[in-house]
XYZ file of C-alpha atoms in Angstrom:
595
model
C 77.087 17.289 -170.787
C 73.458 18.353 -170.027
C 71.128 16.344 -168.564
C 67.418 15.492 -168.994
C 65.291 18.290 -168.679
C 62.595 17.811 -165.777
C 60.165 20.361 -167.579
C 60.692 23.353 -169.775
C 58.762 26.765 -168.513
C 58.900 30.188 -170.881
C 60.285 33.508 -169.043
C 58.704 36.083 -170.519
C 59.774 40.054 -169.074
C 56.584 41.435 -169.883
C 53.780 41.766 -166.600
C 51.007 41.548 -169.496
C 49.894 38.078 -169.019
C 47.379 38.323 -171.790
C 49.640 37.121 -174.390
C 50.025 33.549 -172.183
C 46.166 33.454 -172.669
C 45.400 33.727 -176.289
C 44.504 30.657 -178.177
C 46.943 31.648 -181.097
C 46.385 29.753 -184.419
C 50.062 28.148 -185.221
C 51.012 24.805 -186.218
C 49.693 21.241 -185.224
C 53.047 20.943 -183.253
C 52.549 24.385 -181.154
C 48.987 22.921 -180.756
C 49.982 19.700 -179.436
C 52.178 22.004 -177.375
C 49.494 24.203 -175.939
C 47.233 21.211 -174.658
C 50.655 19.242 -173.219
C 51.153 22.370 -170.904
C 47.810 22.463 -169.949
C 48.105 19.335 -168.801
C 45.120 18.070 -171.475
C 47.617 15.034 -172.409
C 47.934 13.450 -169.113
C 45.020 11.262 -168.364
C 43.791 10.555 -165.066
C 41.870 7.083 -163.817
C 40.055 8.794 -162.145
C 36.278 9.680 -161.643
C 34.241 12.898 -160.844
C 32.581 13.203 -157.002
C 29.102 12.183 -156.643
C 28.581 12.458 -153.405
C 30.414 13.937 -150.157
C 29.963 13.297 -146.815
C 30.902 15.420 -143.967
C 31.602 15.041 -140.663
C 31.517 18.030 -137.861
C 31.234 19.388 -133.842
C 29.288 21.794 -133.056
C 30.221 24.091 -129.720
C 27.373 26.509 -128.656
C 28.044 30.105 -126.525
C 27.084 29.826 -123.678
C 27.805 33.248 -122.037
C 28.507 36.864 -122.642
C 30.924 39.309 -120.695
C 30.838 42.998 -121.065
C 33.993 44.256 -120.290
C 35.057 43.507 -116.514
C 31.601 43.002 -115.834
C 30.048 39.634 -114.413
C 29.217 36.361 -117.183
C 25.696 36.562 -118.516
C 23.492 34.033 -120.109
C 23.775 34.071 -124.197
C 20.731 35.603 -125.415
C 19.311 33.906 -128.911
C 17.149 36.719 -129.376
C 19.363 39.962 -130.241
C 22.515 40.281 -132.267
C 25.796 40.417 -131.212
C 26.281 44.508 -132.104
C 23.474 45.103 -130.287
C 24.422 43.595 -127.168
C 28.153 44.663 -127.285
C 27.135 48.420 -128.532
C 23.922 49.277 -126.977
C 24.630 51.883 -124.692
C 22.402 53.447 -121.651
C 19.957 56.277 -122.687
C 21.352 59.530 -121.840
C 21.601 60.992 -118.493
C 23.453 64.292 -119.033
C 22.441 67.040 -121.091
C 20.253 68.187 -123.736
C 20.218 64.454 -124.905
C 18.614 63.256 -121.613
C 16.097 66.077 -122.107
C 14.842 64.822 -125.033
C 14.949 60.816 -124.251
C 13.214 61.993 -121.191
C 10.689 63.713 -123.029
C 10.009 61.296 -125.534
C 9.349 58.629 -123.079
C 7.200 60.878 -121.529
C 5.034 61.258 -124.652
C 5.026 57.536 -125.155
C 3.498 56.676 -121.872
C 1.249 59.952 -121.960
C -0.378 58.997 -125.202
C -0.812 55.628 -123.784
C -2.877 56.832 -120.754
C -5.065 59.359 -122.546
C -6.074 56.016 -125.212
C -7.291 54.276 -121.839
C -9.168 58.040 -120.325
C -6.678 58.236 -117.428
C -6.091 61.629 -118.064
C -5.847 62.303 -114.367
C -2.861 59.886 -114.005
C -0.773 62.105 -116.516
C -1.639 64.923 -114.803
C 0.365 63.279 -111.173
C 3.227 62.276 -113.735
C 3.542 65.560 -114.676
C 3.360 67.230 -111.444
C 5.608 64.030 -109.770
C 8.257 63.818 -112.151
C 8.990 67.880 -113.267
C 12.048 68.841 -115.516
C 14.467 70.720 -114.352
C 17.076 73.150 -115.783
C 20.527 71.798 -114.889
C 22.762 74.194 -116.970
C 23.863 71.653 -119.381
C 21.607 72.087 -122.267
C 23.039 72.945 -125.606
C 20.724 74.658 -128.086
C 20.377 77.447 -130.362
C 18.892 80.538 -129.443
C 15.334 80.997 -130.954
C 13.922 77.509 -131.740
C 16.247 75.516 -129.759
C 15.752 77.446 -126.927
C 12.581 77.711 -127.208
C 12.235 73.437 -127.845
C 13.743 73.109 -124.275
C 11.486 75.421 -122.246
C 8.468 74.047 -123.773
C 9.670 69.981 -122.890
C 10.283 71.288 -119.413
C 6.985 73.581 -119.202
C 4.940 71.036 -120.839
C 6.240 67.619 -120.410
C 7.703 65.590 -117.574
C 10.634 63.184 -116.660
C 9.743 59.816 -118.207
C 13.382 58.386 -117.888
C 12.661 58.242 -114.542
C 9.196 57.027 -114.469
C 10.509 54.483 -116.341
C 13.385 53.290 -114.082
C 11.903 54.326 -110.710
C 8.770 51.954 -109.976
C 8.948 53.351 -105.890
C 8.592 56.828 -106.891
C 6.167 56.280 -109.426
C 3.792 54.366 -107.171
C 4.100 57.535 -104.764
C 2.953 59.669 -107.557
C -0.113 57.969 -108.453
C -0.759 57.382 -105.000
C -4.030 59.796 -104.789
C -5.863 57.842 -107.421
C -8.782 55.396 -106.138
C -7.348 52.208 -106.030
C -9.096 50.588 -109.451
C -7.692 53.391 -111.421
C -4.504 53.041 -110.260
C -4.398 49.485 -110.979
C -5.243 50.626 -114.195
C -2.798 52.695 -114.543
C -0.201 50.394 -113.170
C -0.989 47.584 -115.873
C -0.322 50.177 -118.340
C 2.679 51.306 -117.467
C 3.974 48.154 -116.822
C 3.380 46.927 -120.490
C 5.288 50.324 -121.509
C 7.922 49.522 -119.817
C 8.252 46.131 -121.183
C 8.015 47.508 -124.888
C 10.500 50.039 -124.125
C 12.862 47.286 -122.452
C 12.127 45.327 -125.762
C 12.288 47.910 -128.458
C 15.789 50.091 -126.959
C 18.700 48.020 -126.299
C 19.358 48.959 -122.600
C 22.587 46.791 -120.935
C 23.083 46.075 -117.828
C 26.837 46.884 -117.894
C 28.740 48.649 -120.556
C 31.177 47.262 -122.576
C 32.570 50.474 -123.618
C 36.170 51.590 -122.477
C 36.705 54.776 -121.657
C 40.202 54.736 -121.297
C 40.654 53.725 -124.602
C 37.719 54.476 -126.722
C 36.683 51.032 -128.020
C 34.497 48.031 -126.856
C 35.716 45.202 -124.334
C 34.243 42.043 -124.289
C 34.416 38.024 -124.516
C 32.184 35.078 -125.052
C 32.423 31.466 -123.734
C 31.539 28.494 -125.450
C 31.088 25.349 -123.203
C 33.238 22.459 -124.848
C 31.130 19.718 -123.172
C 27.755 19.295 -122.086
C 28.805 18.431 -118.488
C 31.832 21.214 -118.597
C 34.261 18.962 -118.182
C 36.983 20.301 -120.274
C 38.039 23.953 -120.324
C 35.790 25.989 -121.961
C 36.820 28.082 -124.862
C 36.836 32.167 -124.626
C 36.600 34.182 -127.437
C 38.323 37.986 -126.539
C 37.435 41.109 -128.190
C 39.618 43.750 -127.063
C 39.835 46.756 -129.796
C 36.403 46.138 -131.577
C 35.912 50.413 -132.640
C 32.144 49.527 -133.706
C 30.311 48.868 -137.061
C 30.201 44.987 -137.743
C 31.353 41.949 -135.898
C 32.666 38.922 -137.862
C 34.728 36.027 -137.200
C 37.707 38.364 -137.186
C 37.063 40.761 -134.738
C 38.002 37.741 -132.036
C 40.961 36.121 -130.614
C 40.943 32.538 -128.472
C 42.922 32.700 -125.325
C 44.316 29.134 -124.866
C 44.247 27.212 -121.828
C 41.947 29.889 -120.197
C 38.671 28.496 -118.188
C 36.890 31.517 -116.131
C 36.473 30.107 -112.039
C 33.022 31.937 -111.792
C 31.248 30.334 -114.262
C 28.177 28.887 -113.728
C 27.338 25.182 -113.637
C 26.710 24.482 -117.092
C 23.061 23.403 -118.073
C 22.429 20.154 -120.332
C 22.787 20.509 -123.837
C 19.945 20.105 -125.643
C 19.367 17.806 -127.937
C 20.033 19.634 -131.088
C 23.611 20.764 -129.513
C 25.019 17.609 -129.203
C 28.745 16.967 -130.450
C 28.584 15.102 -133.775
C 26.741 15.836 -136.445
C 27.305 14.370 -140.272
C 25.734 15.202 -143.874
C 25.545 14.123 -147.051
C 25.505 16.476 -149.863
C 26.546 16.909 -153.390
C 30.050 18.317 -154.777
C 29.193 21.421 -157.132
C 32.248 23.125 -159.581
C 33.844 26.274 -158.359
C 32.954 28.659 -160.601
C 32.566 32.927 -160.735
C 31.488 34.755 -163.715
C 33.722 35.283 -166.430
C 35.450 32.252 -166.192
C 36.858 29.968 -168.865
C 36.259 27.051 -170.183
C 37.623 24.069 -168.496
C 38.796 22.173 -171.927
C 41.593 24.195 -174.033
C 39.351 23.592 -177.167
C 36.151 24.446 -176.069
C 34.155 26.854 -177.292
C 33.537 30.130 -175.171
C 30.397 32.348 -174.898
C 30.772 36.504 -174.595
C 30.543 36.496 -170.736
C 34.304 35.322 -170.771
C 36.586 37.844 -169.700
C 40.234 37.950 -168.611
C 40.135 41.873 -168.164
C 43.710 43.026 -166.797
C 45.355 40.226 -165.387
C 48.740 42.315 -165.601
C 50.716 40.797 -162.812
C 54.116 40.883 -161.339
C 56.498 37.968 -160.316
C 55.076 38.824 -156.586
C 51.943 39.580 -156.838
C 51.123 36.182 -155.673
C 47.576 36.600 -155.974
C 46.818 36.913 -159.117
C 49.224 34.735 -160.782
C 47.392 32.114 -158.468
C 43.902 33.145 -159.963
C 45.073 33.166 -163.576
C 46.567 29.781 -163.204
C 43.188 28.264 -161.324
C 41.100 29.920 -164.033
C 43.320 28.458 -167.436
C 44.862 25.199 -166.141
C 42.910 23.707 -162.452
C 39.225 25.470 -163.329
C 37.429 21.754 -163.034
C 39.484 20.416 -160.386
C 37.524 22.177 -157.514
C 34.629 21.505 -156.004
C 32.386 22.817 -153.558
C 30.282 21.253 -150.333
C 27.793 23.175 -148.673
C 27.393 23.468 -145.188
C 24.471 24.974 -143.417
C 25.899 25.982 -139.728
C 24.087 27.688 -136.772
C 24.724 31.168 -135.721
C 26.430 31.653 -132.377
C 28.701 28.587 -132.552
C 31.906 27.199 -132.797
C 32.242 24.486 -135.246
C 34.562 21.766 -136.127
C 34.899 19.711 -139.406
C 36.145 15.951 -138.471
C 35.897 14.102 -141.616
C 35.183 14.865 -145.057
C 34.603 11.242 -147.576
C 34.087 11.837 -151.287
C 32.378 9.029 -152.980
C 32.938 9.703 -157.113
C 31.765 7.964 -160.038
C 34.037 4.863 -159.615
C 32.926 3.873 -156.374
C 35.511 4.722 -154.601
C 35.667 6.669 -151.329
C 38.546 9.162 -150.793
C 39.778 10.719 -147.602
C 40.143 14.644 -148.055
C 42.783 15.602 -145.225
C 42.688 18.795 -143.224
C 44.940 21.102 -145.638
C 45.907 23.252 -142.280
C 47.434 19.630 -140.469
C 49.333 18.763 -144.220
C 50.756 22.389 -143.986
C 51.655 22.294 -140.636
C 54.158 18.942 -141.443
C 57.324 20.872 -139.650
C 55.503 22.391 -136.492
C 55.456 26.178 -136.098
C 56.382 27.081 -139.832
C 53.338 27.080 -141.261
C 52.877 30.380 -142.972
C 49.403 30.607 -144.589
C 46.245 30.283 -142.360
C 42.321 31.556 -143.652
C 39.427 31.598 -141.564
C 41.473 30.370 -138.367
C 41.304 32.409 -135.217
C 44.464 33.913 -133.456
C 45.292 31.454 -130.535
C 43.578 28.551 -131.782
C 46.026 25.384 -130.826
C 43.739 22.890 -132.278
C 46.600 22.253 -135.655
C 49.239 21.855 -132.896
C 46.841 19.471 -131.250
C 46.361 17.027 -134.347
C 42.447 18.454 -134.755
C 41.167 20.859 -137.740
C 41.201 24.789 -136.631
C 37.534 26.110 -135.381
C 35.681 27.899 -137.372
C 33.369 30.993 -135.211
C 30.202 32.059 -137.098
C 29.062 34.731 -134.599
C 25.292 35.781 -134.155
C 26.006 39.170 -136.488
C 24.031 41.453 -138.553
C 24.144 41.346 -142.009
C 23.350 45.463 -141.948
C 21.535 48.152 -140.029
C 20.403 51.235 -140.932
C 22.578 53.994 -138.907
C 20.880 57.494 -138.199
C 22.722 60.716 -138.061
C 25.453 61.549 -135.508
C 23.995 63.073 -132.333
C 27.094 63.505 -130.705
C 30.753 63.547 -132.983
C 34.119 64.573 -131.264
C 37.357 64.818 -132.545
C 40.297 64.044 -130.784
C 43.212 65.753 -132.311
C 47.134 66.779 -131.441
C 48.077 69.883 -131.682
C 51.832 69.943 -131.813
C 52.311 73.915 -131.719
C 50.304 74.021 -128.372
C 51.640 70.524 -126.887
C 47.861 69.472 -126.372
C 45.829 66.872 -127.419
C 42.306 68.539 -127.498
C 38.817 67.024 -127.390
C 36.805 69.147 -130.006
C 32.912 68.859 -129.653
C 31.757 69.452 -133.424
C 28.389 68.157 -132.935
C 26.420 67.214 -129.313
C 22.650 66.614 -129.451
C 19.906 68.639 -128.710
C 16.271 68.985 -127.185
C 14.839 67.895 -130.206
C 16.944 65.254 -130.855
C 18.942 66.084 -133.657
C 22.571 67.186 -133.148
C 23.543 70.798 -132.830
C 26.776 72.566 -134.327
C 29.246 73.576 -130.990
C 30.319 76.158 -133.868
C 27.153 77.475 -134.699
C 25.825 77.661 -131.223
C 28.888 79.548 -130.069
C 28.899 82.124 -133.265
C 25.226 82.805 -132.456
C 25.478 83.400 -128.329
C 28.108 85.760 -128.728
C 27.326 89.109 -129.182
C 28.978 91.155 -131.708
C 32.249 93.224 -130.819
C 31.515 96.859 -130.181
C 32.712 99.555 -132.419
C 35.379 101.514 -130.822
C 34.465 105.005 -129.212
C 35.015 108.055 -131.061
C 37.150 110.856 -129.802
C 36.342 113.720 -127.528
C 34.619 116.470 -129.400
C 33.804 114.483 -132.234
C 30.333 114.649 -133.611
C 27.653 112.595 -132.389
C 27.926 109.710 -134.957
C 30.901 110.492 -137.256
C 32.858 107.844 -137.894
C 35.998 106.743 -135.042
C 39.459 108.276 -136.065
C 41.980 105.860 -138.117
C 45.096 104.978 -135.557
C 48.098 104.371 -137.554
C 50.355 101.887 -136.016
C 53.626 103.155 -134.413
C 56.898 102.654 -136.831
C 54.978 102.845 -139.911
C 55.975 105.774 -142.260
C 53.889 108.535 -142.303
C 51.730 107.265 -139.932
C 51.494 108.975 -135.911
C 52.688 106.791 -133.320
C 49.721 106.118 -131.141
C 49.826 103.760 -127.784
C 46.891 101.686 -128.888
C 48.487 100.794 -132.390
C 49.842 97.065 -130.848
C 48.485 95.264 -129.115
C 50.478 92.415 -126.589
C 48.266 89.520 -125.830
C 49.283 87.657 -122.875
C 47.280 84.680 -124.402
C 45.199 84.285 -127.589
C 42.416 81.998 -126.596
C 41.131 78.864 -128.234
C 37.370 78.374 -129.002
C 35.371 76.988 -126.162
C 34.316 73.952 -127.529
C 37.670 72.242 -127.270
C 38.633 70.599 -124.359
C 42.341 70.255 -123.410
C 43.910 67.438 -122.168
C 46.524 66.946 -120.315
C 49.635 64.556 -120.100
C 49.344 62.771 -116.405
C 51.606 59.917 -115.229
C 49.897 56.669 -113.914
C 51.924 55.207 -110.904
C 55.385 55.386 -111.168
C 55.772 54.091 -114.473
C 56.500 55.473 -118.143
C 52.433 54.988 -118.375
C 50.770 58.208 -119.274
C 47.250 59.151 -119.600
C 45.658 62.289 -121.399
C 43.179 64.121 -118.362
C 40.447 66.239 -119.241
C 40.968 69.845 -117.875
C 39.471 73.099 -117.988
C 40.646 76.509 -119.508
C 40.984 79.001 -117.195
C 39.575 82.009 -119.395
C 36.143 79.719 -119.566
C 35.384 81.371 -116.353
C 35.142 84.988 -118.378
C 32.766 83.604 -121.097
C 28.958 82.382 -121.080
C 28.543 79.291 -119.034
C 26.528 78.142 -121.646
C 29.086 78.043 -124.578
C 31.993 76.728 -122.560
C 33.413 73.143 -121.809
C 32.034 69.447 -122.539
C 28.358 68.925 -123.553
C 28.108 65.870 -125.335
C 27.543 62.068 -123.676
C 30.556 61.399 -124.957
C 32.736 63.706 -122.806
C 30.272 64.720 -119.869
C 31.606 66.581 -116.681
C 29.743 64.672 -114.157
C 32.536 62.469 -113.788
C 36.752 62.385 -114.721
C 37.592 61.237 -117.882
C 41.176 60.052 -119.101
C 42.121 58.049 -121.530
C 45.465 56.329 -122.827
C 47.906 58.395 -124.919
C 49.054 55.837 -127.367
C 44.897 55.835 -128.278
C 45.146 59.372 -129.624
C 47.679 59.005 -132.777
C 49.242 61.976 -134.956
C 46.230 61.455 -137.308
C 43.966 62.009 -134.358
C 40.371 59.442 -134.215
C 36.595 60.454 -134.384
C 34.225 59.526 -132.029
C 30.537 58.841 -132.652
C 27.123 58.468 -130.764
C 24.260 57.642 -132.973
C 21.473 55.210 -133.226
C 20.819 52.444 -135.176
C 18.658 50.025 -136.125
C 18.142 46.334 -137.291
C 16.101 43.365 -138.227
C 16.934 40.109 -136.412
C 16.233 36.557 -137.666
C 12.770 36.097 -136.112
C 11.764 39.680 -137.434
C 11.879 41.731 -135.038
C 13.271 45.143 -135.125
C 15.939 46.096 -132.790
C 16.754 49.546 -132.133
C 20.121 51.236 -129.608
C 22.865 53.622 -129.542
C 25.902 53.017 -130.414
C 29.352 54.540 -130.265
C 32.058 54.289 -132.952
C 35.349 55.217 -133.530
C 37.165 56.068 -136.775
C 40.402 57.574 -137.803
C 40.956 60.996 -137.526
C 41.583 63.732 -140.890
C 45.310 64.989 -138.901
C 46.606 67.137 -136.839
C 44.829 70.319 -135.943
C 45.670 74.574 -134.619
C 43.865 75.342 -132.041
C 45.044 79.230 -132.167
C 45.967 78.597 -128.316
C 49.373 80.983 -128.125
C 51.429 83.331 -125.434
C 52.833 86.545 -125.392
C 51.515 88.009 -128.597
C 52.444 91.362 -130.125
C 48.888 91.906 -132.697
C 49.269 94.514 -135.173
C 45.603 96.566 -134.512
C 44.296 96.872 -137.551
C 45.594 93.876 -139.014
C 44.395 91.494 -136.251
């Protein structure tokens, strides 16, 4: 016997769903058909919304944490990648030659505009450049570049930073000049401070090559329930959004401050009325089965299979629930975390409907709810009977990103065992990067020709060697040649496994080669910011992956939302393009005039 059918659905083996689409011309009965699965028949008393109402909390940030650094005060006047990436100005380098220089040429023009000429002169002869050795340029007009800053300018990174010694310099000046002089440089340094994001701590991690931070957002005015802290643990650099954080529940920080009154615009509730608007995108059909359709209508390839979920869902919100959804604006602050309470619909009827949280209807059997959008990782709210929070962050919308000044590569090379540090690009004295490559190609000097033989003429030509055991060739002693080690270029840094403790932990070391100490000073080791010498360096070995990553140092800059523009360096790290050869080998036998 067969029962009554619930509802009949077509199975169809095809993925085309264009076919399912088509408003095929067929009989009144198919007709009838076509608008009864479309759910046309089936009338609703119901009306359309008029108006919507909604309900929300609003929790402001109150503080920022670099890292393991101490809690500092929110700013509202810089973006969020500018605070996390901004990194100090160089201090190492050809890179701290130039940011010295070009603070020195700031604050010189600034003088000569107000005739203290004489006050540049005791800059200059206070704050002299040095050579230090670490200076990466090419010979002729990079070379050239850094002895003319060092002849010519002065050291205005550290007039900058150190007000004792610059007081000391300008001390011979009468004393209304140097007040002069003073209020000058003081205003300099304040547009610098303004203009060049320059942190107080770092956020970087060295160990593992990306960005550290958190944020705290007080939950009440008075701070008397824990406060809410947003983690950032593996942000590489580029954008910050809503995603980028975590919430670590039941976490409230013991050194926090005493929280400062709320102002009046940050208090708890807030509600709005505004009006419902159809969900639509371009292309889209027509709500009613019948209607007529202009050209902008356009299914393209909607070719789905029985799992891709996503689409099916689209195609059947475009054909069948296209006028059922509605949207509510909501205009938020920046730097928040919000919370929708309520949401009333008032429609055509007069009637006022209750729109539930769809995260607290999902989550009806407690821990198996499978689909979550826009919520943050460790958010309890659902399991606490309260909508998720929603974290619009004080981001950029874009920058403008300059040119690499410093780009390393840190790559595996399995033949060798090593996981090197190549230096592709490091900056220069005039600011722009400078090819390790090119730089090393061009300070080498070329190989010799080899000597001729006694009694040879003056000039002729060196006699051809034939290797030993090749036919008709005359075994000679210099035909191989055994390498006890075939070198790999300077510019890449080795780095060796070292154990942490007595754990399975193991971090990669920076180390030196030991035939570096048989080649130019100037072409060997670490030159960049990135990987400078004056200091260890190690990072984790589970950072470095068979793909190898990138590493980047450039600047960049940005408009914020009262206009100004906001300039700092920032460091980045992307995947890698694979494993590398470094060349690096033992015991060689070299074929001489083949190698």
């Amino acid at each position: 016997m067969i029962g009554p059918w619930d509802r009949v659905e077509g199975s169809s083996h095809d993925d085309e769903l264009d076919s399912g689409v088509e408003a095929r011309i067929a009989d009144p009965l198919w007709m009838l058909a076509r608008q009864w699965q479309v759910g046309e028949l089936r009338g609703d008393d119901a009306g359309s919304p008029a108006v919507a109402r909604l309900n929300w909390t609003s929790i402001p940030l109150r503080s920022y944490r670099p890292g393991g650094g101490p809690d500092e005060p929110m700013p509202t006047s810089s973006s969020l990648e500018r605070m996390v990436e901004a990194t100090a100005p160089p201090t190492y380098g050809a890179g701290a030659l130039y940011w010295a220089t070009r603070l020195a040429g700031q604050i010189s023009r600034r003088l000569v505009r107000q005739g203290l000429d004489d006050a540049v002169d005791l800059l200059r002869g206070g704050f002299p450049l040095a050579d230090d050795g670490t200076t990466v340029a090419l010979r002729g007009a990079g070379t050239t570049a850094a002895a003319l800053a060092r002849g010519r300018g002065f050291d205005g990174a550290a007039v900058f930073s150190d007000s004792t010694r610059t007081t000391a310099a300008l001390a011979p000046l009468p004393a209304e000049r140097r007040e002069q002089v003073d209020a000058v440089i003081t205003r300099w340094r304040a547009d610098v401070s303004a203009r060049f994001g320059i942190p107080a701590a770092d956020a970087w991690d060295e160990h593992r090559l990306e960005y550290q931070f958190s944020l705290t957002a007080a939950t009440t005015p008075d701070a008397s329930d824990p406060d809410v802290v947003l983690t950032a643990d593996k942000y590489t650099g580029g954008h910050l959004d809503w995603y980028s954080f975590d919430i670590d529940p039941g976490r409230q920080r013991a050194d926090q401050p005493t929280a400062t009154p709320a102002a009046a615009n940050d208090e708890a509730d807030r509600s709005v009325a505004v009006l419902p608007t159809p969900v639509r995108y371009s292309g889209m059909p027509a709500p009613r089965w019948w209607a007529f359709e202009d050209g902008d209508v356009h299914f393209g390839d909607i070719a789905a299979d029985p799992g891709d979920l996503g689409r099916l869902l689209l195609a059947d919100y475009a054909t069948g629930y296209g006028n059922d959804w509605f949207s509510v604006p909501l205009r938020l602050p920046i730097a928040t975390l919000t919370r929708v309470t309520g949401v009333h619909v008032f429609d055509t009827m007069g009637r006022r409907v209750e729109v539930p949280c769809a995260a607290l209807l999902d989550d009806r059997k407690p821990g198996r709810r499978a689909f979550r959008l826009y919520e943050l990782t460790g958010d309890t709210s659902v399991a606490d009977g309260q909508a998720p929070l929603l974290f619009v962050p004080p981001s950029l919308s874009g920058s403008e990103v300059g040119p690499a000044l410093d780009r390393v590569e840190f790559v595996r090379d399995e033949a060798a065992n090593l996981v090197w540090a190549v230096e592709r690009l490091v900056e220069g004295p005039t600011g722009r990067s400078v090819d390790r490559l090119q730089q090393w190609r061009t300070s080498t000097p070329p190989e010799s020709p080899p000597e001729s033989p006694p009694g040879s003429p003056s000039g002729s030509p060196p006699a051809r060697v034939s290797p030993v055991g090749r036919r008709g060739g005359a075994a000679a002693a210099d035909a191989w040649r055994y390498r006890i080690e075939a070198a790999a270029p300077p510019y890449w840094i080795p780095f060796l496994p070292l154990r942490t403790g007595n754990g399975a932990q193991i971090r990669l070391r920076r180390a030196r080669m030991q035939d570096w100490q048989l080649l130019d000073p100037a072409v060997v080791g670490a030159r960049s910011e990135l990987l400078r010498t004056d200091r260890p360096m190690s990072i984790d070995e589970e950072e470095v992956p068979r793909g190898g990553i990138t590493v980047q140092r450039r600047w960049q800059a940005a408009r914020w939302t009262d206009g100004s523009m906001q300039v700092w360096l920032q460091r980045s790290k992307r995947p890698g393009t694979g494993e590398r050869s470094s060349g690096l080998r033992w015991d060689g036998l070299d074929d001489h005039l083949t190698s």
